[in-house]
Amino acid sequence: LLGDTIELKGWQGFKGDLDVKNNMTGTQSLFTTFRKTDIMFHVSTYLPHSTDDEQQIARKRCIGNDLSTIIYLEEGAVFKPPCVSGDFLHIFAAVQPATTKEGKPGFRVAFSSRDGVPTYGPIIPKPAIFASEGGYLRDFLLTKLINGERAALHSEFLVRKMTKTRIGYLEELINTFAKELD
């Protein structure tokens, strides 16, 4: 629904920080191009699982540094965003099987954002149930997630992080090239 399963080894397109040479981040992922934007999904079940690593650092490195995440829930399950931790995760989309008012298979969607993330569209319809077929669910989810990521970049937490990083880079440039000016 959201993209195509691709083989990572030898992948020539946008890689989204996944290893495309040695399969260190798994062998497959999900990729799509949406409105001229390349999207590489970090799919938890495609990322390597290590029985030796209780913390699953390789998985956390990818998913924990994402701004948004999609959680697929079984029918009747409940999701509470605080159960997924990470400093950078700001946008949560929950997707759950449901039936449309026409009796067709579909998905119910819900969104949650961290405090400080400005409002972003599109507005979620009521009821928020989309038919599995037809492509509207895909368009809605990807549009809402991209807009959510852009809005999250204006949250106080991320603005502080980006400012600190940029100051560090600027200081490094000054220290490196100031010597050449003497």
C-alpha positions as a LaTeX table, in Angstrom:
\begin{tabular}{lrrr}
\hline
Residue & $x$ (\AA) & $y$ (\AA) & $z$ (\AA) \\
\hline
Leu1 & 0.00 & 0.00 & 0.00 \\
Leu2 & 2.70 & 2.52 & 0.96 \\
Gly3 & 5.56 & 1.46 & $-1.29$ \\
Asp4 & 7.54 & $-1.32$ & $-2.91$ \\
Thr5 & 9.72 & $-3.85$ & $-1.14$ \\
Ile6 & 13.27 & $-3.39$ & $-2.41$ \\
Glu7 & 16.55 & $-5.26$ & $-1.92$ \\
Leu8 & 18.96 & $-3.03$ & $-0.02$ \\
Lys9 & 22.23 & $-4.52$ & $-1.29$ \\
Gly10 & 23.19 & $-2.55$ & $-4.38$ \\
Trp11 & 20.25 & $-0.12$ & $-4.09$ \\
Gln12 & 21.09 & 2.99 & $-6.11$ \\
Gly13 & 18.29 & 5.32 & $-5.01$ \\
Phe14 & 17.68 & 7.28 & $-1.82$ \\
Lys15 & 18.78 & 5.03 & 1.04 \\
Gly16 & 17.46 & 6.82 & 4.16 \\
Asp17 & 20.60 & 5.98 & 6.18 \\
Leu18 & 20.21 & 2.25 & 5.49 \\
Asp19 & 23.28 & 0.20 & 4.56 \\
Val20 & 23.15 & $-0.74$ & 0.87 \\
Lys21 & 26.56 & $-2.43$ & 0.74 \\
Asn22 & 26.85 & $-5.01$ & 3.54 \\
Asn23 & 23.26 & $-5.68$ & 4.71 \\
Met24 & 24.10 & $-4.28$ & 8.17 \\
Thr25 & 20.57 & $-2.79$ & 8.39 \\
Gly26 & 18.80 & $-5.78$ & 6.88 \\
Thr27 & 18.31 & $-7.12$ & 3.39 \\
Gln28 & 15.07 & $-5.36$ & 2.41 \\
Ser29 & 13.11 & $-2.20$ & 3.01 \\
Leu30 & 10.07 & $-0.33$ & 1.71 \\
Phe31 & 10.57 & 2.54 & $-0.74$ \\
Thr32 & 8.33 & 4.91 & $-2.66$ \\
Thr33 & 8.34 & 8.21 & $-4.47$ \\
Phe34 & 5.45 & 10.46 & $-3.50$ \\
Arg35 & 4.93 & 13.83 & $-5.15$ \\
Lys36 & 8.58 & 14.01 & $-6.22$ \\
Thr37 & 9.77 & 13.05 & $-2.71$ \\
Asp38 & 11.74 & 9.82 & $-2.22$ \\
Ile39 & 10.75 & 7.98 & 0.96 \\
Met40 & 12.65 & 5.05 & 2.48 \\
Phe41 & 10.77 & 3.47 & 5.35 \\
His42 & 12.57 & 2.03 & 8.38 \\
Val43 & 10.47 & $-1.10$ & 8.82 \\
Ser44 & 11.09 & $-2.60$ & 12.26 \\
Thr45 & 10.52 & $-6.19$ & 11.11 \\
Tyr46 & 13.02 & $-5.74$ & 8.25 \\
Leu47 & 15.75 & $-4.36$ & 10.53 \\
Pro48 & 18.11 & $-6.96$ & 12.02 \\
His49 & 17.24 & $-8.47$ & 15.38 \\
Ser50 & 20.11 & $-9.58$ & 17.58 \\
Thr51 & 19.57 & $-12.06$ & 20.40 \\
Asp52 & 22.86 & $-10.79$ & 21.91 \\
Asp53 & 21.70 & $-7.15$ & 22.03 \\
Glu54 & 18.98 & $-6.65$ & 24.63 \\
Gln55 & 18.68 & $-2.95$ & 23.67 \\
Gln56 & 18.46 & $-3.64$ & 19.90 \\
Ile57 & 20.73 & $-0.67$ & 19.19 \\
Ala58 & 20.74 & $-1.17$ & 15.41 \\
Arg59 & 16.95 & $-0.88$ & 15.31 \\
Lys60 & 16.88 & 2.06 & 17.71 \\
Arg61 & 19.48 & 3.92 & 15.62 \\
Cys62 & 17.15 & 3.91 & 12.64 \\
Ile63 & 13.71 & 4.20 & 14.17 \\
Gly64 & 14.73 & 6.30 & 17.17 \\
Asn65 & 16.08 & 9.03 & 14.89 \\
Asp66 & 12.94 & 9.26 & 12.77 \\
Leu67 & 10.53 & 12.14 & 13.32 \\
Ser68 & 7.42 & 10.14 & 12.47 \\
Thr69 & 6.32 & 6.57 & 12.82 \\
Ile70 & 3.41 & 4.45 & 11.62 \\
Ile71 & 2.10 & 1.87 & 14.05 \\
Tyr72 & $-0.03$ & $-0.94$ & 12.65 \\
Leu73 & $-2.45$ & $-2.24$ & 15.25 \\
Glu74 & $-4.46$ & $-5.42$ & 15.29 \\
Glu75 & $-8.21$ & $-4.97$ & 15.38 \\
Gly76 & $-9.29$ & $-3.84$ & 18.85 \\
Ala77 & $-5.76$ & $-3.00$ & 20.04 \\
Val78 & $-5.03$ & 0.34 & 21.71 \\
Phe79 & $-1.92$ & 2.47 & 21.20 \\
Lys80 & $-0.59$ & 5.05 & 23.63 \\
Pro81 & 2.28 & 7.12 & 22.15 \\
Pro82 & 4.41 & 7.25 & 25.34 \\
Cys83 & 5.01 & 3.49 & 24.93 \\
Val84 & 7.33 & 4.33 & 22.00 \\
Ser85 & 10.31 & 6.28 & 23.24 \\
Gly86 & 12.86 & 8.38 & 21.45 \\
Asp87 & 13.85 & 12.02 & 21.57 \\
Phe88 & 13.12 & 12.59 & 17.91 \\
Leu89 & 9.81 & 10.78 & 17.42 \\
His90 & 7.23 & 13.57 & 17.23 \\
Ile91 & 4.46 & 12.27 & 14.93 \\
Phe92 & 2.58 & 9.01 & 15.51 \\
Ala93 & 0.15 & 7.53 & 13.00 \\
Ala94 & $-1.88$ & 4.55 & 14.18 \\
Val95 & $-3.43$ & 2.39 & 11.45 \\
Gln96 & $-5.89$ & $-0.36$ & 12.28 \\
Pro97 & $-8.10$ & $-2.70$ & 10.21 \\
Ala98 & $-11.71$ & $-1.53$ & 10.04 \\
Thr99 & $-14.76$ & $-1.74$ & 7.84 \\
Thr100 & $-16.00$ & 1.24 & 5.83 \\
Lys101 & $-19.63$ & 2.39 & 6.08 \\
Glu102 & $-20.11$ & 0.66 & 2.70 \\
Gly103 & $-19.02$ & $-2.64$ & 4.31 \\
Lys104 & $-15.67$ & $-2.79$ & 2.47 \\
Pro105 & $-12.34$ & $-3.62$ & 4.11 \\
Gly106 & $-10.40$ & $-0.57$ & 5.18 \\
Phe107 & $-8.29$ & 1.06 & 7.83 \\
Arg108 & $-9.00$ & 3.44 & 10.69 \\
Val109 & $-6.31$ & 6.08 & 11.18 \\
Ala110 & $-5.44$ & 8.28 & 14.12 \\
Phe111 & $-2.62$ & 10.77 & 14.63 \\
Ser112 & $-0.90$ & 12.06 & 17.71 \\
Ser113 & 1.89 & 14.61 & 18.03 \\
Arg114 & 4.22 & 15.60 & 20.81 \\
Asp115 & 3.61 & 18.83 & 22.65 \\
Gly116 & 5.07 & 21.77 & 20.77 \\
Val117 & 4.36 & 20.49 & 17.25 \\
Pro118 & 2.28 & 23.07 & 15.37 \\
Thr119 & $-1.01$ & 21.97 & 13.79 \\
Tyr120 & $-0.65$ & 20.42 & 10.34 \\
Gly121 & $-3.01$ & 19.14 & 7.68 \\
Pro122 & $-4.82$ & 17.58 & 6.07 \\
Ile123 & $-7.66$ & 17.50 & 8.57 \\
Ile124 & $-8.61$ & 13.97 & 9.63 \\
Pro125 & $-12.12$ & 13.14 & 8.38 \\
Lys126 & $-14.83$ & 11.77 & 10.67 \\
Pro127 & $-15.05$ & 8.86 & 10.68 \\
Ala128 & $-11.35$ & 8.37 & 9.93 \\
Ile129 & $-11.86$ & 5.11 & 8.06 \\
Phe130 & $-10.43$ & 4.72 & 4.56 \\
Ala131 & $-11.10$ & 1.96 & 2.03 \\
Ser132 & $-8.14$ & $-0.35$ & 1.41 \\
Glu133 & $-8.45$ & 0.18 & $-2.34$ \\
Gly134 & $-8.43$ & 3.36 & $-4.35$ \\
Gly135 & $-5.23$ & 5.00 & $-3.14$ \\
Tyr136 & $-6.84$ & 7.67 & $-0.96$ \\
Leu137 & $-5.51$ & 6.11 & 2.26 \\
Arg138 & $-1.95$ & 6.12 & 0.87 \\
Asp139 & $-2.23$ & 9.74 & $-0.30$ \\
Phe140 & $-3.74$ & 10.86 & 3.00 \\
Leu141 & $-1.18$ & 9.06 & 5.20 \\
Leu142 & 1.88 & 10.18 & 3.25 \\
Thr143 & 0.64 & 13.78 & 2.96 \\
Lys144 & $-0.19$ & 13.95 & 6.69 \\
Leu145 & 3.15 & 12.38 & 7.67 \\
Ile146 & 5.24 & 14.66 & 5.44 \\
Asn147 & 3.37 & 17.72 & 6.72 \\
Gly148 & 3.78 & 16.44 & 10.28 \\
Glu149 & 7.54 & 16.09 & 9.84 \\
Arg150 & 7.75 & 19.63 & 8.48 \\
Ala151 & 5.69 & 20.93 & 11.41 \\
Ala152 & 7.84 & 18.99 & 13.92 \\
Leu153 & 10.91 & 20.82 & 12.64 \\
His154 & 9.39 & 23.96 & 14.21 \\
Ser155 & 8.98 & 22.39 & 17.66 \\
Glu156 & 11.08 & 23.99 & 20.39 \\
Phe157 & 12.98 & 20.76 & 21.09 \\
Leu158 & 14.09 & 20.24 & 17.48 \\
Val159 & 14.85 & 23.92 & 16.91 \\
Arg160 & 17.19 & 23.83 & 19.96 \\
Lys161 & 18.83 & 20.60 & 18.70 \\
Met162 & 19.36 & 21.98 & 15.19 \\
Thr163 & 20.68 & 25.30 & 16.50 \\
Lys164 & 23.19 & 23.54 & 18.77 \\
Thr165 & 24.34 & 21.31 & 15.91 \\
Arg166 & 24.72 & 24.24 & 13.52 \\
Ile167 & 26.70 & 26.23 & 16.10 \\
Gly168 & 29.02 & 23.24 & 16.52 \\
Tyr169 & 29.55 & 22.96 & 12.75 \\
Leu170 & 30.15 & 26.70 & 12.46 \\
Glu171 & 32.70 & 26.66 & 15.30 \\
Glu172 & 34.48 & 23.74 & 13.63 \\
Leu173 & 34.63 & 25.63 & 10.32 \\
Ile174 & 35.94 & 28.75 & 12.04 \\
Asn175 & 38.59 & 26.78 & 13.95 \\
Thr176 & 39.65 & 24.90 & 10.82 \\
Phe177 & 39.82 & 27.82 & 8.38 \\
Ala178 & 40.72 & 30.71 & 10.69 \\
Lys179 & 44.28 & 29.33 & 10.86 \\
Glu180 & 44.57 & 29.67 & 7.08 \\
Leu181 & 43.61 & 33.36 & 7.25 \\
Asp182 & 46.47 & 34.28 & 9.60 \\
\hline
\end{tabular}
